Each structure stands twice: as C-alpha cells, then as structure tokens.
C-alpha cells in the first residue's frame, strides 16, 4: 500500500485529489478502534543521553507537507507487546491531529 501511495504522490496530484485522499484516510481511521486510542507524540527537541544526562541536540519540526500526514507515514510506537499505543506524525509533528490525545510535554523520572 505504501508503494502505491508513494507513486501517487510522486505524480504531484491536484489539490482536490489530495483532499479526497485525506477524506478516505479519515473515514478509514474513524472505523478502526485501534487508531482512535493512539496518543500523539509531539516532541519539541532532539536529545542524546550522555553520562546519565540528557543533552539537547536540536529542534524537532514537522515537514509541513500535507502528504506526510497520511497515517501510513506515521512512526508508530508500542509500549505494550501487541498493539501500537503512540504515534508521531513527521509531517506536522502532531499539530494537525487535534482529535488525538497528546502525550504530556514534560515527563519526569520517578527519582526526581
């Protein structure tokens, strides 16, 4: 399926076609209860862990390409064994997915 989507997007389809494709994905997602439970990750900065400390190495921004918001391009993360629990949209970094719960901006380690 991804290859078909890539081929379609490489053709630079008209905005009306892109809008229809988004509508189709929205309908398909609304029918799948697994997608409705996903939590959106919207990271603000990139970090590396060195010597037990986090160091900020850059800013995380979306690509601002509407086509990158298609669910087939989401990075899905599973905190449980069998099902995805979170996702990150590389297209908008979660800004255009207000229908999903957002992960907290700050996560504190239990030892703090």
CSV table of C-alpha atoms in Angstrom, one decimal, residues 9-100:
chain,number,residue,atom,x,y,z
A,9,UNK,CA,2.3,11.4,-4.5
A,10,UNK,CA,5.2,11.4,-6.9
A,11,UNK,CA,2.8,12.4,-9.6
A,12,UNK,CA,2.1,15.6,-7.6
A,13,UNK,CA,-1.7,15.2,-7.7
A,14,UNK,CA,-4.1,18.1,-7.9
A,15,UNK,CA,-5.2,19.6,-4.5
A,16,UNK,CA,-8.7,18.3,-5.0
A,17,UNK,CA,-7.4,14.7,-5.3
A,18,UNK,CA,-5.2,15.2,-2.2
A,19,UNK,CA,-8.3,16.4,-0.3
A,20,UNK,CA,-10.2,13.3,-1.3
A,21,UNK,CA,-7.3,11.0,-0.3
A,22,UNK,CA,-7.3,12.7,3.1
A,23,UNK,CA,-11.1,12.2,3.4
A,24,UNK,CA,-10.7,8.5,2.6
A,25,UNK,CA,-8.0,8.1,5.3
A,26,UNK,CA,-10.1,9.9,7.8
A,27,UNK,CA,-13.1,7.7,7.2
A,28,UNK,CA,-10.9,4.5,7.3
A,29,UNK,CA,-9.3,5.6,10.6
A,30,UNK,CA,-12.6,6.5,12.2
A,31,UNK,CA,-13.8,3.0,11.6
A,32,UNK,CA,-10.7,1.4,13.2
A,33,UNK,CA,-10.8,1.5,17.1
A,34,UNK,CA,-7.1,0.8,17.3
A,35,UNK,CA,-6.4,4.2,15.7
A,36,UNK,CA,-8.8,6.0,18.0
A,37,UNK,CA,-6.8,5.0,21.0
A,38,UNK,CA,-3.4,6.2,19.8
A,39,UNK,CA,-1.7,9.1,21.6
A,40,UNK,CA,0.1,11.7,19.6
A,41,UNK,CA,3.8,12.4,20.4
A,42,UNK,CA,4.8,15.9,19.6
A,43,UNK,CA,8.5,16.2,20.6
A,44,UNK,CA,10.0,19.7,20.7
A,45,UNK,CA,13.7,18.9,20.9
A,46,UNK,CA,16.1,16.1,20.0
A,47,UNK,CA,18.2,14.8,22.9
A,48,UNK,CA,21.1,12.4,23.4
A,49,UNK,CA,21.8,10.6,26.7
A,50,UNK,CA,25.4,11.0,27.7
A,51,UNK,CA,26.8,10.0,31.0
A,52,UNK,CA,23.4,9.8,32.5
A,53,UNK,CA,22.3,13.3,31.4
A,54,UNK,CA,20.1,14.4,28.5
A,55,UNK,CA,21.7,16.9,26.2
A,56,UNK,CA,19.6,18.9,23.7
A,57,UNK,CA,21.0,18.5,20.2
A,58,UNK,CA,18.4,20.2,18.0
A,59,UNK,CA,14.8,21.2,17.5
A,60,UNK,CA,12.1,18.9,16.1
A,61,UNK,CA,9.9,20.4,13.5
A,62,UNK,CA,7.3,18.9,11.1
A,63,UNK,CA,8.0,18.9,7.4
A,64,UNK,CA,4.9,21.0,6.7
A,65,UNK,CA,4.0,18.7,3.8
A,66,UNK,CA,0.3,17.7,3.9
A,67,UNK,CA,1.1,14.4,2.3
A,68,UNK,CA,3.4,13.4,5.2
A,69,UNK,CA,0.3,13.4,7.5
A,70,UNK,CA,-1.1,10.3,5.9
A,71,UNK,CA,-1.2,7.5,8.6
A,72,UNK,CA,1.0,5.2,6.5
A,73,UNK,CA,3.8,7.6,7.2
A,74,UNK,CA,3.3,7.9,10.9
A,75,UNK,CA,6.0,6.4,13.2
A,76,UNK,CA,4.1,4.1,15.5
A,77,UNK,CA,5.4,3.1,18.9
A,78,UNK,CA,4.3,0.3,21.1
A,79,UNK,CA,4.6,0.4,24.8
A,80,UNK,CA,2.7,-2.8,25.1
A,81,UNK,CA,3.6,-6.0,23.4
A,82,UNK,CA,1.0,-6.4,20.7
A,83,UNK,CA,-0.5,-3.1,19.9
A,84,UNK,CA,0.6,0.4,19.0
A,85,UNK,CA,0.0,3.0,21.7
A,86,UNK,CA,1.6,6.2,20.4
A,87,UNK,CA,2.4,7.7,17.0
A,88,UNK,CA,4.5,10.6,15.7
A,89,UNK,CA,3.4,12.4,12.5
A,90,UNK,CA,6.6,13.5,10.7
A,91,UNK,CA,4.5,15.8,8.5
A,92,UNK,CA,3.1,18.2,11.1
A,93,UNK,CA,4.6,16.9,14.4
A,94,UNK,CA,1.1,16.4,15.8
A,95,UNK,CA,-0.1,20.0,15.1
A,96,UNK,CA,-2.9,18.9,12.7
A,97,UNK,CA,-4.1,15.9,14.8
A,98,UNK,CA,-6.1,17.6,17.5
A,99,UNK,CA,-8.6,14.7,17.6
A,100,UNK,CA,-5.9,12.5,19.3
